[in-house]
Short mmCIF file of C-alpha atoms in Angstrom, two decimals:
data_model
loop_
_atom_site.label_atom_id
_atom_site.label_comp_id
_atom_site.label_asym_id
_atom_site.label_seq_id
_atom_site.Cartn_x
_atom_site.Cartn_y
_atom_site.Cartn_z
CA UNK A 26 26.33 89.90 35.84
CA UNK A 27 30.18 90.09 35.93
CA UNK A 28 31.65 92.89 34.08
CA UNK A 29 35.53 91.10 34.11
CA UNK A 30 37.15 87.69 34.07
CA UNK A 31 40.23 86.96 35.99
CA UNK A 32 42.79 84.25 34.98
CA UNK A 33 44.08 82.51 36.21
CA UNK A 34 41.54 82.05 39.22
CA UNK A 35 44.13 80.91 41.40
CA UNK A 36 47.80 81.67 41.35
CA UNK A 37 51.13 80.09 44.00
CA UNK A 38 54.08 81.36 43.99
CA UNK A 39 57.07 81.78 46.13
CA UNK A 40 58.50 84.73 47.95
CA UNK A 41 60.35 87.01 46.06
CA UNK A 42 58.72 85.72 42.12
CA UNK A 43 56.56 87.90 40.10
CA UNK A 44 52.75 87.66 39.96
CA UNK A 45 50.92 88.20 36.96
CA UNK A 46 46.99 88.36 36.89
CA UNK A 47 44.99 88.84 33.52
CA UNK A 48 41.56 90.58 33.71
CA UNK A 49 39.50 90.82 30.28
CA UNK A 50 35.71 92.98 30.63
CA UNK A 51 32.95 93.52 27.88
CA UNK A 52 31.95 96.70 28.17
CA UNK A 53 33.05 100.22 27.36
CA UNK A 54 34.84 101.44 30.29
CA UNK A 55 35.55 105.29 31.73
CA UNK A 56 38.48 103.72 33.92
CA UNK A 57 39.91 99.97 35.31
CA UNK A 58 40.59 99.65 38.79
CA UNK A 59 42.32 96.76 40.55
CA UNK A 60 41.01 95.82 44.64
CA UNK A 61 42.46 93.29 46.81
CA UNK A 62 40.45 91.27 49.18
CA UNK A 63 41.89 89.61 52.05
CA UNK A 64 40.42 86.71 53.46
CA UNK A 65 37.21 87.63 55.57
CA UNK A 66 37.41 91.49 54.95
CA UNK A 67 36.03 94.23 52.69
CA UNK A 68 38.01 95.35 49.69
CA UNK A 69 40.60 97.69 49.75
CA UNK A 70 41.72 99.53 46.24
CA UNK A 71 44.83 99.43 44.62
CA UNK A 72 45.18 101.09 41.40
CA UNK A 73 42.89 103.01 38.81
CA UNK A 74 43.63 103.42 35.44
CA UNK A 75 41.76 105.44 32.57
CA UNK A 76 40.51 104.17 29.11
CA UNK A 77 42.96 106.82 27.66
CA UNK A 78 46.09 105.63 29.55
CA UNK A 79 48.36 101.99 28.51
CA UNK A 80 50.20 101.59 32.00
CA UNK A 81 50.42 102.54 35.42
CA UNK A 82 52.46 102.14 38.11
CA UNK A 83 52.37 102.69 42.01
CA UNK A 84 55.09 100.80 43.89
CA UNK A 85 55.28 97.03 42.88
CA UNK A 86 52.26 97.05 40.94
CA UNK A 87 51.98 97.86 37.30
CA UNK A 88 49.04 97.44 35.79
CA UNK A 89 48.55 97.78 31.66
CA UNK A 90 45.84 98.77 29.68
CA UNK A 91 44.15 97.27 26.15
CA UNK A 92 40.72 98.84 25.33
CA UNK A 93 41.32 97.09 22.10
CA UNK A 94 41.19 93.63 23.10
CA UNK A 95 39.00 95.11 26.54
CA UNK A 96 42.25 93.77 28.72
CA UNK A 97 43.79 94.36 31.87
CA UNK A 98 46.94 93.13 33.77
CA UNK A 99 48.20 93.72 37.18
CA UNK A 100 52.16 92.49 38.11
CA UNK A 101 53.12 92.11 41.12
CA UNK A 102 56.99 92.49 41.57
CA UNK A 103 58.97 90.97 44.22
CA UNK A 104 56.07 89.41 45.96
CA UNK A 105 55.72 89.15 50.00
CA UNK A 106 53.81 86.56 51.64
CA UNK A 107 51.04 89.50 52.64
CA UNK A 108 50.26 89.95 49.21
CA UNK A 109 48.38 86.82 49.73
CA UNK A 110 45.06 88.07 48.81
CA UNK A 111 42.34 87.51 46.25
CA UNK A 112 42.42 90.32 43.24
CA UNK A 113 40.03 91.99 41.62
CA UNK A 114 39.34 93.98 38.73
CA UNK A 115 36.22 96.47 37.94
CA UNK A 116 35.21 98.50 35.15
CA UNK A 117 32.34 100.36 33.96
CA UNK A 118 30.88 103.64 33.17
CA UNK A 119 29.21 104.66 35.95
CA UNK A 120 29.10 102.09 38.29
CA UNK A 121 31.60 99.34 38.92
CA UNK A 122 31.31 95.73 37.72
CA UNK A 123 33.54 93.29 39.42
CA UNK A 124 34.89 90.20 37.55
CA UNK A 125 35.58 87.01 39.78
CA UNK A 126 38.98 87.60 41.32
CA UNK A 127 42.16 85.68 41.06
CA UNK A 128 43.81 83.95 44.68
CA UNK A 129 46.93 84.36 45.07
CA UNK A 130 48.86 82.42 47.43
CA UNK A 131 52.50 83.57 48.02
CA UNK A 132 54.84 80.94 49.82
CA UNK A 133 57.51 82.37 52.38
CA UNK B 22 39.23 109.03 59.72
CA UNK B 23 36.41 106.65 60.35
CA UNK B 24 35.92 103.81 57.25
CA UNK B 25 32.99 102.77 56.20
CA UNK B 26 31.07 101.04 59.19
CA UNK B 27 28.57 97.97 58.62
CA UNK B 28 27.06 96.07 61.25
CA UNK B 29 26.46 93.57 61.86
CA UNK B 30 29.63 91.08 61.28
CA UNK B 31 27.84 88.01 61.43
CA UNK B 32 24.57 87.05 61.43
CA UNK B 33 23.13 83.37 61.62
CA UNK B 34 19.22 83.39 61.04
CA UNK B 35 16.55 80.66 60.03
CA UNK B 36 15.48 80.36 56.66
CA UNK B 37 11.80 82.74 56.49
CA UNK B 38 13.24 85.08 58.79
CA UNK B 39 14.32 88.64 58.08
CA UNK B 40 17.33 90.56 58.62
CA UNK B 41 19.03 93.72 58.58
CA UNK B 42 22.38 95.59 57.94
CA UNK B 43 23.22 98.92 58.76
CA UNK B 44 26.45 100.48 56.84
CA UNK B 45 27.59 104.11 57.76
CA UNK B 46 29.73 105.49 54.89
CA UNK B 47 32.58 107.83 55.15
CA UNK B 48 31.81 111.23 55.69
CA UNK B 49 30.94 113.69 52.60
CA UNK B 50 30.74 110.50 50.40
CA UNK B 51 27.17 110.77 48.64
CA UNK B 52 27.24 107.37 47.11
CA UNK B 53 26.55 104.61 48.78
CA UNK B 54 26.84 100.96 47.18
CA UNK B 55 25.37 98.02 48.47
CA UNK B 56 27.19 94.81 47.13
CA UNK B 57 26.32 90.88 47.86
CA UNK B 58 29.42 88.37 47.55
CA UNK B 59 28.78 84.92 47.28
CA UNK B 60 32.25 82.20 48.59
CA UNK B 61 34.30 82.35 45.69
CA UNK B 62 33.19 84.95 43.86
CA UNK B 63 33.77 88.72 42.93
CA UNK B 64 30.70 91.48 44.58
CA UNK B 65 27.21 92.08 42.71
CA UNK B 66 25.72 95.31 43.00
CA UNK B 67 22.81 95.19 44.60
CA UNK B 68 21.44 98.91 44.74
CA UNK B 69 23.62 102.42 44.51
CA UNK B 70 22.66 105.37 46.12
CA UNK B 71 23.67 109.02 45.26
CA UNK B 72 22.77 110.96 48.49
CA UNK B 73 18.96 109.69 49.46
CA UNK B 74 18.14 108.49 45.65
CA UNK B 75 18.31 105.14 44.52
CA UNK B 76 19.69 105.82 40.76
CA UNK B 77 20.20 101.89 40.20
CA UNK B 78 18.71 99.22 41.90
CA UNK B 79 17.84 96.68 38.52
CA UNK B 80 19.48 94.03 40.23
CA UNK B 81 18.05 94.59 43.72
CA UNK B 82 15.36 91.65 44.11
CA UNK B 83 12.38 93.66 44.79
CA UNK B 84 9.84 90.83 45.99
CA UNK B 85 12.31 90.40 49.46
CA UNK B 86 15.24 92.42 49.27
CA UNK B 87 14.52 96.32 50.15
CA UNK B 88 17.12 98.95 50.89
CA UNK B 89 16.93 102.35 52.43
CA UNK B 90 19.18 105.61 52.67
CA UNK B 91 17.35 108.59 54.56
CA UNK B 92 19.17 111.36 55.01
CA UNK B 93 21.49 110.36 52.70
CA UNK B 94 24.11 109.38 54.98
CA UNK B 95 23.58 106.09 56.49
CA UNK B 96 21.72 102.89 54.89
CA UNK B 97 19.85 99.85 55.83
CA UNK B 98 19.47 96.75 53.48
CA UNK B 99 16.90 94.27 54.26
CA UNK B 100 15.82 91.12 53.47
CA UNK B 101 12.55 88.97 54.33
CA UNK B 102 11.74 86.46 54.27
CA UNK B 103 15.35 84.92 53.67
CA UNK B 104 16.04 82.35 51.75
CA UNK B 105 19.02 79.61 51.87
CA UNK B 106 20.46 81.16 48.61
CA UNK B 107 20.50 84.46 50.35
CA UNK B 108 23.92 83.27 52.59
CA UNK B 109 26.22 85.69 51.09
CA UNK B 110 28.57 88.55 52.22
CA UNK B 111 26.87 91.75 51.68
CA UNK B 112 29.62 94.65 51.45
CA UNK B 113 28.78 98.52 51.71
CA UNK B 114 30.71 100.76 50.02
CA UNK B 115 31.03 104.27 49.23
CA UNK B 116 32.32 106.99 47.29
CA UNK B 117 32.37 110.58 46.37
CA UNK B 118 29.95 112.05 44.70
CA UNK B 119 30.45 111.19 40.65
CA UNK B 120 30.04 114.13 39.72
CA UNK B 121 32.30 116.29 41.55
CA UNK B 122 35.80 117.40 40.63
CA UNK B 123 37.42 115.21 43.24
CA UNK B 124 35.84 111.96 42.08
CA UNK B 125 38.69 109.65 41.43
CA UNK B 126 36.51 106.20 40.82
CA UNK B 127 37.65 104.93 43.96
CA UNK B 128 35.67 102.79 46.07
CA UNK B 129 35.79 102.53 50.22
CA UNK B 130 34.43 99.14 51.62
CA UNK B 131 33.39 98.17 54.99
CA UNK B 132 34.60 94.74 56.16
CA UNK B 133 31.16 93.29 55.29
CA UNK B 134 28.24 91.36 57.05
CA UNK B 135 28.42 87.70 56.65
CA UNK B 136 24.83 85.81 56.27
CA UNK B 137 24.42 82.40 56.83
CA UNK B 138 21.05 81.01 56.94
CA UNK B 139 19.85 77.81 57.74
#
């Protein structure tokens, strides 16, 4: 079963714009972390955040926080064309549950 | 430092047929995940491992799917008979142990072993 749901599940842009990518999950959670996928490879993490923190950032990613409405967002500032990548979020207690990923496609 | 290892890449096998993958996690990570992605879609845990103990394997199908991890360091997953449904992307991952004060949720994945079978 999938823990999270990504939207949108695909996402183009051009060089340079902002990505936004919404992950809701239905579960209590100990933390949210973000993962990026590219095509044909293994997943590579980005960015954890705890159920007792709102927002994070680490370079051009910011991701926020609502265990109230069990929400998650990652933004992607300034995107490159190698950010083209499917996105993930997890959650859980324990062990992690993936939700179905968002592509995103960034045009040079 | 070595990632986590799986082999192997690619594997094309007839439907009834079994097949293995090996994954070698990062040293002085205890946990040991096995995941199956389907085209499209985000991973399923299959089975996780903390050192040789399998501590959740509920969605691990049982009747052809078995999974291994002696010594606790390096872990086979196998399948047989395979079945068409079973052409996926399994992904190993790992982790430090849960427990411990350095735990910080993250997970490392190998690059993954694509099944296809026919």
């Amino acid at each position: 079963s999938q823990q999270g749901e990504e939207d949108p599940q695909a996402l183009s842009i051009q060089e340079g714009e902002n990505a936004t990518m919404n992950c809701s999950y239905k579960t209590s959670i100990n933390n949210l972390q973000w993962y990026r996928q590219n095509s044909g490879r293994g997943l590579v993490h980005l960015i954890l955040i705890r159920s007792n923190e709102r927002e994070k950032h680490s370079g051009r990613l910011r991701v926020t926080l609502d265990t109230s409405k069990k929400s998650s967002s990652l933004l992607i500032t300034a995107s490159r064309a190698a950010d083209t990548a499917s996105y993930f979020c997890a959650g859980g207690g324990g062990k992690l549950i993936f939700g179905q990923g968002t592509e995103l496609s960034v045009k040079p | 430092e070595a990632g986590v290892v799986q082999s192997p890449r690619y594997k094309i096998i007839e439907k009834k047929q079994p097949v293995a993958f090996w994954c070698n996690p990062i040293s002085g990570h205890n946990t040991l995940y096995w995941y199956r992605q389907n085209l499209g879609q985000g991973p399923e845990l299959l089975i996780r491992y903390e050192n040789e103990e399998a501590v959740d394997d509920s969605q691990l199908p049982k009747d052809r799917f078995s999974a291994e991890r002696l010594k606790g360091v390096d872990s086979t997953l196998k399948i047989q008979p395979a079945e068409l449904g079973d052409s996926a992307v399994y992904l190993c991952a790992s982790s430090l142990d849960q427990g411990g004060t350095s735990y910080t949720g993250e997970l490392f994945f190998g690059e993954g072993s694509r099944l296809t079978v026919l």
